[in-house]
Amino acid sequence: MSALDILQVGPMASVQDLGRKGWLQAGVSGAGPMDPPSFRIANALVGNEPNAAALEFAGIGGRFQVSGPVRFAVTGGDMDIRRGEERLHAWESHDLCPGEVLTIGALRGCVWGYLALSGGIDVPPVMGSRSTHLRSGIGGHAGRRLQAGDRLPLGRAAPAPLLALRRPLRQRPAGTLRVVPGPQDDRFGAEVLRLFLSAPFILSSARDRMAQVLDGPVLAAGGGHDIVSDGTCAGSIQVPASGRPLVLMAERQTTGGYPKIATLASVDLPGLAQRPTGRHVRFRAVSQAEAEDALIVARAELGHCLDALEEKRPPRAKGGMR
């Protein structure tokens, strides 16, 4: 069986699949990728099942080798990718053979990237998933971020062609992000709600897989910033006593005692995750039905992109995996 050897890696790299389901009652949120569409495309490019485990990284990728021939693909955004000294393209699959060094540089204009390898990263499932839940220290590789010297086993892969994404995915919102008001928007006065939906906020550097803190106008809750703890979901926008809203992400806590002024539409979560620190965001209110319809359209668009993957020609002549 092949393995992935990590020679160098960025500070936020971890093993992820599509996430852990059925454990919210135990206080364990789903984890999974911050940008699921990019993750799914990476797996499709190398012939994996959608839920195969891959490597997620933030900011910069790293340097990698394999012990056996594999196909790989890198997605998420624009970056410098090299096999040895040869420049390669993102959003395409390529061969990697033992002795070759894959180098993935810094992401440009986005935050999260994905490295998928044929066969998937074959770490043991924990609670039904291979995803790393960093806050709980479970799953992935020893429940932690990846570091130089780690060796990750790879699953057995069936022969498949090298593929390329020729139809760009258009899911990242360029303008305002959609939110569904509530469930505790009644804790805020009318003027604060108007401010939330009209003023720009800045993506602060206080961000990780758990939450994104927003800088901007202070949102004071006239009804108080403490509530009886209740459930949260990915996209819940909590407002603590500081008045700085925070958007809960993939590794959110499953309950919280701060009022939630709104919930970011699921369809716009990957776009928020991928916006670099310092960028401005604005919000606009939509109904739950509108948010659900937008998600249905986005899933259909992703399906069209996956169906439109094209075989690369000619394939690499060197004895790589097919």
PDB file of C-alpha atoms in Angstrom:
ATOM      1  CA  MET A   1       0.000   0.000   0.000  1.00  0.00           C
ATOM      2  CA  SER A   2       1.167   3.521  -0.753  1.00  0.00           C
ATOM      3  CA  ALA A   3       1.719   6.207   1.853  1.00  0.00           C
ATOM      4  CA  LEU A   4       2.022   9.984   1.820  1.00  0.00           C
ATOM      5  CA  ASP A   5       5.150  11.333   3.525  1.00  0.00           C
ATOM      6  CA  ILE A   6       4.964  14.903   4.779  1.00  0.00           C
ATOM      7  CA  LEU A   7       8.287  16.697   4.389  1.00  0.00           C
ATOM      8  CA  GLN A   8       6.955  20.142   5.228  1.00  0.00           C
ATOM      9  CA  VAL A   9       3.440  21.406   5.837  1.00  0.00           C
ATOM     10  CA  GLY A  10       1.559  24.585   6.713  1.00  0.00           C
ATOM     11  CA  PRO A  11       0.289  25.299  10.232  1.00  0.00           C
ATOM     12  CA  MET A  12      -3.387  24.364   9.741  1.00  0.00           C
ATOM     13  CA  ALA A  13      -3.167  21.114   7.753  1.00  0.00           C
ATOM     14  CA  SER A  14      -5.398  18.203   8.765  1.00  0.00           C
ATOM     15  CA  VAL A  15      -7.079  15.083   7.407  1.00  0.00           C
ATOM     16  CA  GLN A  16     -10.751  15.625   6.515  1.00  0.00           C
ATOM     17  CA  ASP A  17     -13.604  13.748   4.905  1.00  0.00           C
ATOM     18  CA  LEU A  18     -17.138  15.099   4.464  1.00  0.00           C
ATOM     19  CA  GLY A  19     -17.682  15.117   8.210  1.00  0.00           C
ATOM     20  CA  ARG A  20     -18.944  13.265  11.246  1.00  0.00           C
ATOM     21  CA  LYS A  21     -22.706  12.755  11.583  1.00  0.00           C
ATOM     22  CA  GLY A  22     -24.889  11.767  14.512  1.00  0.00           C
ATOM     23  CA  TRP A  23     -22.757  12.969  17.429  1.00  0.00           C
ATOM     24  CA  LEU A  24     -24.128  16.426  18.202  1.00  0.00           C
ATOM     25  CA  GLN A  25     -25.816  15.099  21.331  1.00  0.00           C
ATOM     26  CA  ALA A  26     -22.342  14.126  22.566  1.00  0.00           C
ATOM     27  CA  GLY A  27     -21.011  17.641  21.954  1.00  0.00           C
ATOM     28  CA  VAL A  28     -19.046  16.701  18.832  1.00  0.00           C
ATOM     29  CA  SER A  29     -19.788  18.772  15.729  1.00  0.00           C
ATOM     30  CA  GLY A  30     -19.292  17.418  12.242  1.00  0.00           C
ATOM     31  CA  ALA A  31     -15.884  18.907  11.312  1.00  0.00           C
ATOM     32  CA  GLY A  32     -15.247  18.146   7.625  1.00  0.00           C
ATOM     33  CA  PRO A  33     -13.918  20.582   5.009  1.00  0.00           C
ATOM     34  CA  MET A  34     -14.307  24.336   5.265  1.00  0.00           C
ATOM     35  CA  ASP A  35     -15.011  24.437   1.509  1.00  0.00           C
ATOM     36  CA  PRO A  36     -16.974  21.257   0.684  1.00  0.00           C
ATOM     37  CA  PRO A  37     -17.384  21.951  -3.070  1.00  0.00           C
ATOM     38  CA  SER A  38     -13.608  22.291  -3.574  1.00  0.00           C
ATOM     39  CA  PHE A  39     -13.087  19.161  -1.479  1.00  0.00           C
ATOM     40  CA  ARG A  40     -15.553  17.148  -3.560  1.00  0.00           C
ATOM     41  CA  ILE A  41     -13.984  18.286  -6.821  1.00  0.00           C
ATOM     42  CA  ALA A  42     -10.516  17.250  -5.607  1.00  0.00           C
ATOM     43  CA  ASN A  43     -11.744  13.734  -4.854  1.00  0.00           C
ATOM     44  CA  ALA A  44     -13.592  13.459  -8.157  1.00  0.00           C
ATOM     45  CA  LEU A  45     -10.487  14.496 -10.103  1.00  0.00           C
ATOM     46  CA  VAL A  46      -8.523  11.513  -8.747  1.00  0.00           C
ATOM     47  CA  GLY A  47     -11.371   8.992  -9.044  1.00  0.00           C
ATOM     48  CA  ASN A  48     -12.231   8.785  -5.340  1.00  0.00           C
ATOM     49  CA  GLU A  49     -15.638   8.426  -3.744  1.00  0.00           C
ATOM     50  CA  PRO A  50     -17.000  11.786  -2.503  1.00  0.00           C
ATOM     51  CA  ASN A  51     -16.360  10.949   1.160  1.00  0.00           C
ATOM     52  CA  ALA A  52     -12.764   9.768   0.752  1.00  0.00           C
ATOM     53  CA  ALA A  53     -10.386  11.467   3.184  1.00  0.00           C
ATOM     54  CA  ALA A  54      -8.067  14.151   1.818  1.00  0.00           C
ATOM     55  CA  LEU A  55      -5.689  16.754   3.203  1.00  0.00           C
ATOM     56  CA  GLU A  56      -6.979  20.248   3.982  1.00  0.00           C
ATOM     57  CA  PHE A  57      -4.516  23.110   4.435  1.00  0.00           C
ATOM     58  CA  ALA A  58      -4.743  26.830   5.117  1.00  0.00           C
ATOM     59  CA  GLY A  59      -2.505  29.517   3.657  1.00  0.00           C
ATOM     60  CA  ILE A  60       0.245  27.265   2.341  1.00  0.00           C
ATOM     61  CA  GLY A  61       0.468  23.602   1.373  1.00  0.00           C
ATOM     62  CA  GLY A  62       3.906  22.095   1.874  1.00  0.00           C
ATOM     63  CA  ARG A  63       6.206  19.445   0.429  1.00  0.00           C
ATOM     64  CA  PHE A  64       5.216  15.809   0.019  1.00  0.00           C
ATOM     65  CA  GLN A  65       6.421  12.454  -1.310  1.00  0.00           C
ATOM     66  CA  VAL A  66       4.717   9.107  -1.829  1.00  0.00           C
ATOM     67  CA  SER A  67       5.937   5.540  -1.427  1.00  0.00           C
ATOM     68  CA  GLY A  68       4.023   4.312  -4.473  1.00  0.00           C
ATOM     69  CA  PRO A  69       2.563   5.855  -7.642  1.00  0.00           C
ATOM     70  CA  VAL A  70      -0.638   7.841  -7.133  1.00  0.00           C
ATOM     71  CA  ARG A  71      -2.854  10.369  -8.828  1.00  0.00           C
ATOM     72  CA  PHE A  72      -3.293  13.672  -7.021  1.00  0.00           C
ATOM     73  CA  ALA A  73      -5.232  16.907  -7.427  1.00  0.00           C
ATOM     74  CA  VAL A  74      -5.042  20.248  -5.643  1.00  0.00           C
ATOM     75  CA  THR A  75      -8.089  22.528  -5.428  1.00  0.00           C
ATOM     76  CA  GLY A  76      -9.420  25.440  -3.410  1.00  0.00           C
ATOM     77  CA  GLY A  77      -7.899  28.355  -5.303  1.00  0.00           C
ATOM     78  CA  ASP A  78      -4.863  29.606  -7.186  1.00  0.00           C
ATOM     79  CA  MET A  79      -1.383  28.591  -6.002  1.00  0.00           C
ATOM     80  CA  ASP A  80       2.029  27.483  -7.225  1.00  0.00           C
ATOM     81  CA  ILE A  81       2.204  23.680  -7.629  1.00  0.00           C
ATOM     82  CA  ARG A  82       5.360  21.857  -8.666  1.00  0.00           C
ATOM     83  CA  ARG A  83       6.364  18.261  -9.241  1.00  0.00           C
ATOM     84  CA  GLY A  84      10.093  18.616  -8.863  1.00  0.00           C
ATOM     85  CA  GLU A  85      10.754  21.719 -10.966  1.00  0.00           C
ATOM     86  CA  GLU A  86       7.781  21.156 -13.270  1.00  0.00           C
ATOM     87  CA  ARG A  87       4.896  23.583 -12.815  1.00  0.00           C
ATOM     88  CA  LEU A  88       1.436  22.033 -12.641  1.00  0.00           C
ATOM     89  CA  HIS A  89      -2.126  23.339 -12.659  1.00  0.00           C
ATOM     90  CA  ALA A  90      -4.657  23.267  -9.848  1.00  0.00           C
ATOM     91  CA  TRP A  91      -8.101  21.770 -10.556  1.00  0.00           C
ATOM     92  CA  GLU A  92      -6.494  18.935 -12.549  1.00  0.00           C
ATOM     93  CA  SER A  93      -5.199  15.489 -11.606  1.00  0.00           C
ATOM     94  CA  HIS A  94      -1.567  14.519 -12.109  1.00  0.00           C
ATOM     95  CA  ASP A  95       0.696  11.529 -11.511  1.00  0.00           C
ATOM     96  CA  LEU A  96       3.170  11.435  -8.654  1.00  0.00           C
ATOM     97  CA  CYS A  97       5.782   8.684  -8.455  1.00  0.00           C
ATOM     98  CA  PRO A  98       8.132   7.635  -5.650  1.00  0.00           C
ATOM     99  CA  GLY A  99      11.192   9.890  -5.473  1.00  0.00           C
ATOM    100  CA  GLU A 100       9.355  12.925  -6.852  1.00  0.00           C
ATOM    101  CA  VAL A 101       8.646  15.855  -4.550  1.00  0.00           C
ATOM    102  CA  LEU A 102       5.298  17.614  -4.730  1.00  0.00           C
ATOM    103  CA  THR A 103       5.465  21.241  -3.572  1.00  0.00           C
ATOM    104  CA  ILE A 104       2.297  23.271  -2.950  1.00  0.00           C
ATOM    105  CA  GLY A 105       2.912  26.964  -2.353  1.00  0.00           C
ATOM    106  CA  ALA A 106       0.850  29.758  -0.846  1.00  0.00           C
ATOM    107  CA  LEU A 107      -2.801  30.230  -1.757  1.00  0.00           C
ATOM    108  CA  ARG A 108      -3.642  33.455  -3.558  1.00  0.00           C
ATOM    109  CA  GLY A 109      -6.927  35.210  -2.876  1.00  0.00           C
ATOM    110  CA  CYS A 110      -8.371  32.453  -0.705  1.00  0.00           C
ATOM    111  CA  VAL A 111      -7.711  30.625   2.562  1.00  0.00           C
ATOM    112  CA  TRP A 112      -8.299  26.853   2.287  1.00  0.00           C
ATOM    113  CA  GLY A 113      -6.826  24.321  -0.132  1.00  0.00           C
ATOM    114  CA  TYR A 114      -7.212  20.571  -0.658  1.00  0.00           C
ATOM    115  CA  LEU A 115      -4.847  17.783  -1.685  1.00  0.00           C
ATOM    116  CA  ALA A 116      -6.642  14.594  -2.721  1.00  0.00           C
ATOM    117  CA  LEU A 117      -4.773  11.395  -3.563  1.00  0.00           C
ATOM    118  CA  SER A 118      -6.111   8.331  -5.354  1.00  0.00           C
ATOM    119  CA  GLY A 119      -7.367   5.791  -2.834  1.00  0.00           C
ATOM    120  CA  GLY A 120      -7.877   8.442  -0.172  1.00  0.00           C
ATOM    121  CA  ILE A 121      -6.028   8.904   3.108  1.00  0.00           C
ATOM    122  CA  ASP A 122      -6.694   5.624   4.900  1.00  0.00           C
ATOM    123  CA  VAL A 123      -6.512   6.604   8.568  1.00  0.00           C
ATOM    124  CA  PRO A 124      -8.839   4.661  10.904  1.00  0.00           C
ATOM    125  CA  PRO A 125     -12.391   6.038  11.171  1.00  0.00           C
ATOM    126  CA  VAL A 126     -13.339   7.424  14.581  1.00  0.00           C
ATOM    127  CA  MET A 127     -17.045   7.731  15.373  1.00  0.00           C
ATOM    128  CA  GLY A 128     -17.811   6.956  11.747  1.00  0.00           C
ATOM    129  CA  SER A 129     -15.500   9.513  10.127  1.00  0.00           C
ATOM    130  CA  ARG A 130     -11.857  10.087   9.235  1.00  0.00           C
ATOM    131  CA  SER A 131     -12.205  13.856   9.750  1.00  0.00           C
ATOM    132  CA  THR A 132      -9.936  15.500  12.282  1.00  0.00           C
ATOM    133  CA  HIS A 133     -11.857  17.332  14.989  1.00  0.00           C
ATOM    134  CA  LEU A 134      -9.046  19.452  16.358  1.00  0.00           C
ATOM    135  CA  ARG A 135     -10.976  20.828  19.328  1.00  0.00           C
ATOM    136  CA  SER A 136     -11.802  17.321  20.540  1.00  0.00           C
ATOM    137  CA  GLY A 137      -8.536  15.697  19.447  1.00  0.00           C
ATOM    138  CA  ILE A 138     -10.257  12.872  17.581  1.00  0.00           C
ATOM    139  CA  GLY A 139     -10.042  11.411  14.092  1.00  0.00           C
ATOM    140  CA  GLY A 140      -7.567  12.122  11.339  1.00  0.00           C
ATOM    141  CA  HIS A 141      -3.928  11.487  12.207  1.00  0.00           C
ATOM    142  CA  ALA A 142      -3.701  11.183  16.013  1.00  0.00           C
ATOM    143  CA  GLY A 143      -6.460  13.796  16.319  1.00  0.00           C
ATOM    144  CA  ARG A 144      -4.083  16.679  15.576  1.00  0.00           C
ATOM    145  CA  ARG A 145      -2.729  18.994  12.934  1.00  0.00           C
ATOM    146  CA  LEU A 146      -0.269  17.439  10.548  1.00  0.00           C
ATOM    147  CA  GLN A 147       3.464  18.078  10.866  1.00  0.00           C
ATOM    148  CA  ALA A 148       6.701  17.258   9.104  1.00  0.00           C
ATOM    149  CA  GLY A 149       7.631  13.606   9.505  1.00  0.00           C
ATOM    150  CA  ASP A 150       4.061  12.287   9.500  1.00  0.00           C
ATOM    151  CA  ARG A 151       3.306   9.323   7.234  1.00  0.00           C
ATOM    152  CA  LEU A 152      -0.308   8.843   6.148  1.00  0.00           C
ATOM    153  CA  PRO A 153      -1.450   5.499   4.690  1.00  0.00           C
ATOM    154  CA  LEU A 154      -3.309   5.630   1.388  1.00  0.00           C
ATOM    155  CA  GLY A 155      -6.112   3.330   0.304  1.00  0.00           C
ATOM    156  CA  ARG A 156      -6.069   1.098  -2.744  1.00  0.00           C
ATOM    157  CA  ALA A 157      -7.069   2.942  -5.906  1.00  0.00           C
ATOM    158  CA  ALA A 158      -8.559   1.600  -9.112  1.00  0.00           C
ATOM    159  CA  PRO A 159      -7.020   2.661 -12.446  1.00  0.00           C
ATOM    160  CA  ALA A 160      -8.590   5.852 -13.797  1.00  0.00           C
ATOM    161  CA  PRO A 161      -7.737   8.602 -16.284  1.00  0.00           C
ATOM    162  CA  LEU A 162      -6.224  11.964 -15.425  1.00  0.00           C
ATOM    163  CA  LEU A 163      -8.992  14.567 -15.368  1.00  0.00           C
ATOM    164  CA  ALA A 164      -9.369  18.339 -15.499  1.00  0.00           C
ATOM    165  CA  LEU A 165     -12.097  20.754 -14.421  1.00  0.00           C
ATOM    166  CA  ARG A 166     -13.012  22.702 -17.558  1.00  0.00           C
ATOM    167  CA  ARG A 167     -16.220  24.277 -16.242  1.00  0.00           C
ATOM    168  CA  PRO A 168     -15.382  26.636 -13.359  1.00  0.00           C
ATOM    169  CA  LEU A 169     -17.529  26.386 -10.279  1.00  0.00           C
ATOM    170  CA  ARG A 170     -19.376  29.651  -9.654  1.00  0.00           C
ATOM    171  CA  GLN A 171     -20.506  29.360  -6.063  1.00  0.00           C
ATOM    172  CA  ARG A 172     -18.484  31.928  -4.131  1.00  0.00           C
ATOM    173  CA  PRO A 173     -20.629  35.026  -3.603  1.00  0.00           C
ATOM    174  CA  ALA A 174     -19.032  38.182  -4.949  1.00  0.00           C
ATOM    175  CA  GLY A 175     -21.363  40.574  -3.152  1.00  0.00           C
ATOM    176  CA  THR A 176     -23.359  40.318   0.044  1.00  0.00           C
ATOM    177  CA  LEU A 177     -23.754  37.120   2.009  1.00  0.00           C
ATOM    178  CA  ARG A 178     -27.244  35.808   2.639  1.00  0.00           C
ATOM    179  CA  VAL A 179     -28.505  35.366   6.199  1.00  0.00           C
ATOM    180  CA  VAL A 180     -31.738  34.078   7.699  1.00  0.00           C
ATOM    181  CA  PRO A 181     -32.651  36.328  10.665  1.00  0.00           C
ATOM    182  CA  GLY A 182     -32.783  34.767  14.122  1.00  0.00           C
ATOM    183  CA  PRO A 183     -33.376  32.701  16.079  1.00  0.00           C
ATOM    184  CA  GLN A 184     -32.670  35.380  18.735  1.00  0.00           C
ATOM    185  CA  ASP A 185     -32.884  38.524  16.588  1.00  0.00           C
ATOM    186  CA  ASP A 186     -35.608  39.738  18.963  1.00  0.00           C
ATOM    187  CA  ARG A 187     -32.827  40.398  21.526  1.00  0.00           C
ATOM    188  CA  PHE A 188     -31.624  43.284  19.338  1.00  0.00           C
ATOM    189  CA  GLY A 189     -33.295  46.618  18.694  1.00  0.00           C
ATOM    190  CA  ALA A 190     -34.519  47.687  15.266  1.00  0.00           C
ATOM    191  CA  GLU A 191     -31.605  50.092  14.809  1.00  0.00           C
ATOM    192  CA  VAL A 192     -29.041  47.377  15.600  1.00  0.00           C
ATOM    193  CA  LEU A 193     -30.691  45.010  13.129  1.00  0.00           C
ATOM    194  CA  ARG A 194     -30.589  47.718  10.437  1.00  0.00           C
ATOM    195  CA  LEU A 195     -26.910  48.296  11.242  1.00  0.00           C
ATOM    196  CA  PHE A 196     -26.148  44.576  10.939  1.00  0.00           C
ATOM    197  CA  LEU A 197     -27.729  44.446   7.488  1.00  0.00           C
ATOM    198  CA  SER A 198     -26.275  47.714   6.159  1.00  0.00           C
ATOM    199  CA  ALA A 199     -22.776  48.207   7.562  1.00  0.00           C
ATOM    200  CA  PRO A 200     -19.644  46.455   6.274  1.00  0.00           C
ATOM    201  CA  PHE A 201     -17.779  44.056   8.540  1.00  0.00           C
ATOM    202  CA  ILE A 202     -14.121  43.069   8.269  1.00  0.00           C
ATOM    203  CA  LEU A 203     -12.876  39.492   8.484  1.00  0.00           C
ATOM    204  CA  SER A 204     -10.541  39.599  11.477  1.00  0.00           C
ATOM    205  CA  SER A 205      -7.445  37.471  11.989  1.00  0.00           C
ATOM    206  CA  ALA A 206      -9.313  35.744  14.838  1.00  0.00           C
ATOM    207  CA  ARG A 207     -10.415  32.810  12.732  1.00  0.00           C
ATOM    208  CA  ASP A 208      -9.978  29.059  12.682  1.00  0.00           C
ATOM    209  CA  ARG A 209     -11.998  25.955  11.894  1.00  0.00           C
ATOM    210  CA  MET A 210     -14.322  26.746  14.800  1.00  0.00           C
ATOM    211  CA  ALA A 211     -15.362  30.350  14.121  1.00  0.00           C
ATOM    212  CA  GLN A 212     -14.733  33.589  12.240  1.00  0.00           C
ATOM    213  CA  VAL A 213     -14.805  36.823  14.288  1.00  0.00           C
ATOM    214  CA  LEU A 214     -15.980  39.982  12.499  1.00  0.00           C
ATOM    215  CA  ASP A 215     -14.721  43.505  13.162  1.00  0.00           C
ATOM    216  CA  GLY A 216     -16.944  46.493  12.584  1.00  0.00           C
ATOM    217  CA  PRO A 217     -19.833  48.203  14.348  1.00  0.00           C
ATOM    218  CA  VAL A 218     -20.609  46.933  17.839  1.00  0.00           C
ATOM    219  CA  LEU A 219     -23.926  45.065  17.973  1.00  0.00           C
ATOM    220  CA  ALA A 220     -25.429  45.659  21.399  1.00  0.00           C
ATOM    221  CA  ALA A 221     -28.184  43.299  22.485  1.00  0.00           C
ATOM    222  CA  GLY A 222     -30.786  45.333  24.353  1.00  0.00           C
ATOM    223  CA  GLY A 223     -32.189  42.088  25.693  1.00  0.00           C
ATOM    224  CA  GLY A 224     -28.808  41.049  27.048  1.00  0.00           C
ATOM    225  CA  HIS A 225     -25.978  38.925  25.690  1.00  0.00           C
ATOM    226  CA  ASP A 226     -26.674  35.867  27.831  1.00  0.00           C
ATOM    227  CA  ILE A 227     -29.323  33.298  26.957  1.00  0.00           C
ATOM    228  CA  VAL A 228     -30.104  29.787  28.109  1.00  0.00           C
ATOM    229  CA  SER A 229     -27.696  27.678  26.046  1.00  0.00           C
ATOM    230  CA  ASP A 230     -29.304  26.119  23.018  1.00  0.00           C
ATOM    231  CA  GLY A 231     -28.203  24.365  19.855  1.00  0.00           C
ATOM    232  CA  THR A 232     -26.062  25.903  17.159  1.00  0.00           C
ATOM    233  CA  CYS A 233     -25.495  25.059  13.516  1.00  0.00           C
ATOM    234  CA  ALA A 234     -22.758  25.856  11.037  1.00  0.00           C
ATOM    235  CA  GLY A 235     -23.350  29.486  10.071  1.00  0.00           C
ATOM    236  CA  SER A 236     -24.889  30.598  13.385  1.00  0.00           C
ATOM    237  CA  ILE A 237     -23.881  34.236  13.983  1.00  0.00           C
ATOM    238  CA  GLN A 238     -23.468  34.697  17.728  1.00  0.00           C
ATOM    239  CA  VAL A 239     -23.013  38.084  19.384  1.00  0.00           C
ATOM    240  CA  PRO A 240     -21.172  37.915  22.725  1.00  0.00           C
ATOM    241  CA  ALA A 241     -20.892  40.791  25.207  1.00  0.00           C
ATOM    242  CA  SER A 242     -18.088  42.380  23.150  1.00  0.00           C
ATOM    243  CA  GLY A 243     -20.640  43.131  20.429  1.00  0.00           C
ATOM    244  CA  ARG A 244     -18.303  41.577  17.822  1.00  0.00           C
ATOM    245  CA  PRO A 245     -20.294  38.964  15.883  1.00  0.00           C
ATOM    246  CA  LEU A 246     -18.727  35.578  15.288  1.00  0.00           C
ATOM    247  CA  VAL A 247     -19.783  33.092  12.631  1.00  0.00           C
ATOM    248  CA  LEU A 248     -19.616  29.448  13.682  1.00  0.00           C
ATOM    249  CA  MET A 249     -17.850  27.165  11.208  1.00  0.00           C
ATOM    250  CA  ALA A 250     -17.072  23.457  10.713  1.00  0.00           C
ATOM    251  CA  GLU A 251     -15.831  22.719  14.250  1.00  0.00           C
ATOM    252  CA  ARG A 252     -18.338  24.881  16.109  1.00  0.00           C
ATOM    253  CA  GLN A 253     -19.461  24.135  19.627  1.00  0.00           C
ATOM    254  CA  THR A 254     -22.793  22.337  19.480  1.00  0.00           C
ATOM    255  CA  THR A 255     -24.530  24.610  22.014  1.00  0.00           C
ATOM    256  CA  GLY A 256     -23.979  28.218  23.004  1.00  0.00           C
ATOM    257  CA  GLY A 257     -25.225  30.843  25.444  1.00  0.00           C
ATOM    258  CA  TYR A 258     -24.900  33.947  23.244  1.00  0.00           C
ATOM    259  CA  PRO A 259     -27.845  35.294  21.225  1.00  0.00           C
ATOM    260  CA  LYS A 260     -27.753  34.460  17.523  1.00  0.00           C
ATOM    261  CA  ILE A 261     -28.723  37.489  15.482  1.00  0.00           C
ATOM    262  CA  ALA A 262     -28.888  35.475  12.242  1.00  0.00           C
ATOM    263  CA  THR A 263     -27.718  32.315  10.509  1.00  0.00           C
ATOM    264  CA  LEU A 264     -25.543  32.475   7.417  1.00  0.00           C
ATOM    265  CA  ALA A 265     -27.113  30.582   4.525  1.00  0.00           C
ATOM    266  CA  SER A 266     -25.359  27.231   4.057  1.00  0.00           C
ATOM    267  CA  VAL A 267     -24.728  28.014   0.408  1.00  0.00           C
ATOM    268  CA  ASP A 268     -22.559  31.011   1.378  1.00  0.00           C
ATOM    269  CA  LEU A 269     -20.508  29.316   4.113  1.00  0.00           C
ATOM    270  CA  PRO A 270     -17.704  28.165   1.757  1.00  0.00           C
ATOM    271  CA  GLY A 271     -17.485  31.681   0.327  1.00  0.00           C
ATOM    272  CA  LEU A 272     -17.054  33.196   3.774  1.00  0.00           C
ATOM    273  CA  ALA A 273     -14.460  30.570   4.718  1.00  0.00           C
ATOM    274  CA  GLN A 274     -12.453  31.342   1.593  1.00  0.00           C
ATOM    275  CA  ARG A 275     -12.406  35.142   1.916  1.00  0.00           C
ATOM    276  CA  PRO A 276      -8.977  36.308   3.104  1.00  0.00           C
ATOM    277  CA  THR A 277      -8.464  38.134   6.375  1.00  0.00           C
ATOM    278  CA  GLY A 278      -9.038  41.880   6.058  1.00  0.00           C
ATOM    279  CA  ARG A 279     -11.734  41.633   3.391  1.00  0.00           C
ATOM    280  CA  HIS A 280     -15.097  43.315   3.867  1.00  0.00           C
ATOM    281  CA  VAL A 281     -18.386  41.442   4.016  1.00  0.00           C
ATOM    282  CA  ARG A 282     -21.989  42.617   4.076  1.00  0.00           C
ATOM    283  CA  PHE A 283     -25.151  40.715   4.863  1.00  0.00           C
ATOM    284  CA  ARG A 284     -28.659  40.719   3.465  1.00  0.00           C
ATOM    285  CA  ALA A 285     -31.685  38.999   4.895  1.00  0.00           C
ATOM    286  CA  VAL A 286     -33.448  36.199   3.022  1.00  0.00           C
ATOM    287  CA  SER A 287     -36.153  33.765   4.033  1.00  0.00           C
ATOM    288  CA  GLN A 288     -35.429  30.175   4.982  1.00  0.00           C
ATOM    289  CA  ALA A 289     -37.115  29.060   1.747  1.00  0.00           C
ATOM    290  CA  GLU A 290     -34.858  31.343  -0.318  1.00  0.00           C
ATOM    291  CA  ALA A 291     -31.771  29.988   1.451  1.00  0.00           C
ATOM    292  CA  GLU A 292     -32.872  26.406   0.802  1.00  0.00           C
ATOM    293  CA  ASP A 293     -33.596  27.132  -2.867  1.00  0.00           C
ATOM    294  CA  ALA A 294     -30.151  28.691  -3.288  1.00  0.00           C
ATOM    295  CA  LEU A 295     -28.519  25.603  -1.777  1.00  0.00           C
ATOM    296  CA  ILE A 296     -30.448  23.329  -4.149  1.00  0.00           C
ATOM    297  CA  VAL A 297     -29.254  25.396  -7.129  1.00  0.00           C
ATOM    298  CA  ALA A 298     -25.650  25.326  -5.878  1.00  0.00           C
ATOM    299  CA  ARG A 299     -25.708  21.552  -5.428  1.00  0.00           C
ATOM    300  CA  ALA A 300     -27.048  21.147  -8.950  1.00  0.00           C
ATOM    301  CA  GLU A 301     -24.285  23.417 -10.281  1.00  0.00           C
ATOM    302  CA  LEU A 302     -21.662  21.336  -8.464  1.00  0.00           C
ATOM    303  CA  GLY A 303     -23.163  18.193  -9.982  1.00  0.00           C
ATOM    304  CA  HIS A 304     -22.924  19.718 -13.469  1.00  0.00           C
ATOM    305  CA  CYS A 305     -19.257  20.580 -12.859  1.00  0.00           C
ATOM    306  CA  LEU A 306     -18.458  17.058 -11.711  1.00  0.00           C
ATOM    307  CA  ASP A 307     -20.271  15.590 -14.702  1.00  0.00           C
ATOM    308  CA  ALA A 308     -18.255  17.858 -17.008  1.00  0.00           C
ATOM    309  CA  LEU A 309     -14.793  16.734 -15.845  1.00  0.00           C
ATOM    310  CA  GLU A 310     -12.713  15.998 -18.946  1.00  0.00           C
ATOM    311  CA  GLU A 311      -9.950  13.495 -19.529  1.00  0.00           C
ATOM    312  CA  LYS A 312      -6.576  15.130 -20.036  1.00  0.00           C
ATOM    313  CA  ARG A 313      -4.839  14.328 -23.299  1.00  0.00           C
ATOM    314  CA  PRO A 314      -2.200  13.197 -23.825  1.00  0.00           C
ATOM    315  CA  PRO A 315      -1.578  11.470 -20.479  1.00  0.00           C
ATOM    316  CA  ARG A 316       1.878  11.607 -18.972  1.00  0.00           C
ATOM    317  CA  ALA A 317       4.149   9.069 -20.636  1.00  0.00           C
ATOM    318  CA  LYS A 318       6.163   8.288 -17.486  1.00  0.00           C
ATOM    319  CA  GLY A 319       5.017   5.215 -15.561  1.00  0.00           C
ATOM    320  CA  GLY A 320       2.505   6.927 -13.328  1.00  0.00           C
ATOM    321  CA  MET A 321      -0.741   5.476 -12.136  1.00  0.00           C
ATOM    322  CA  ARG A 322      -3.721   5.370 -14.495  1.00  0.00           C
TER     323      ARG A 322
END
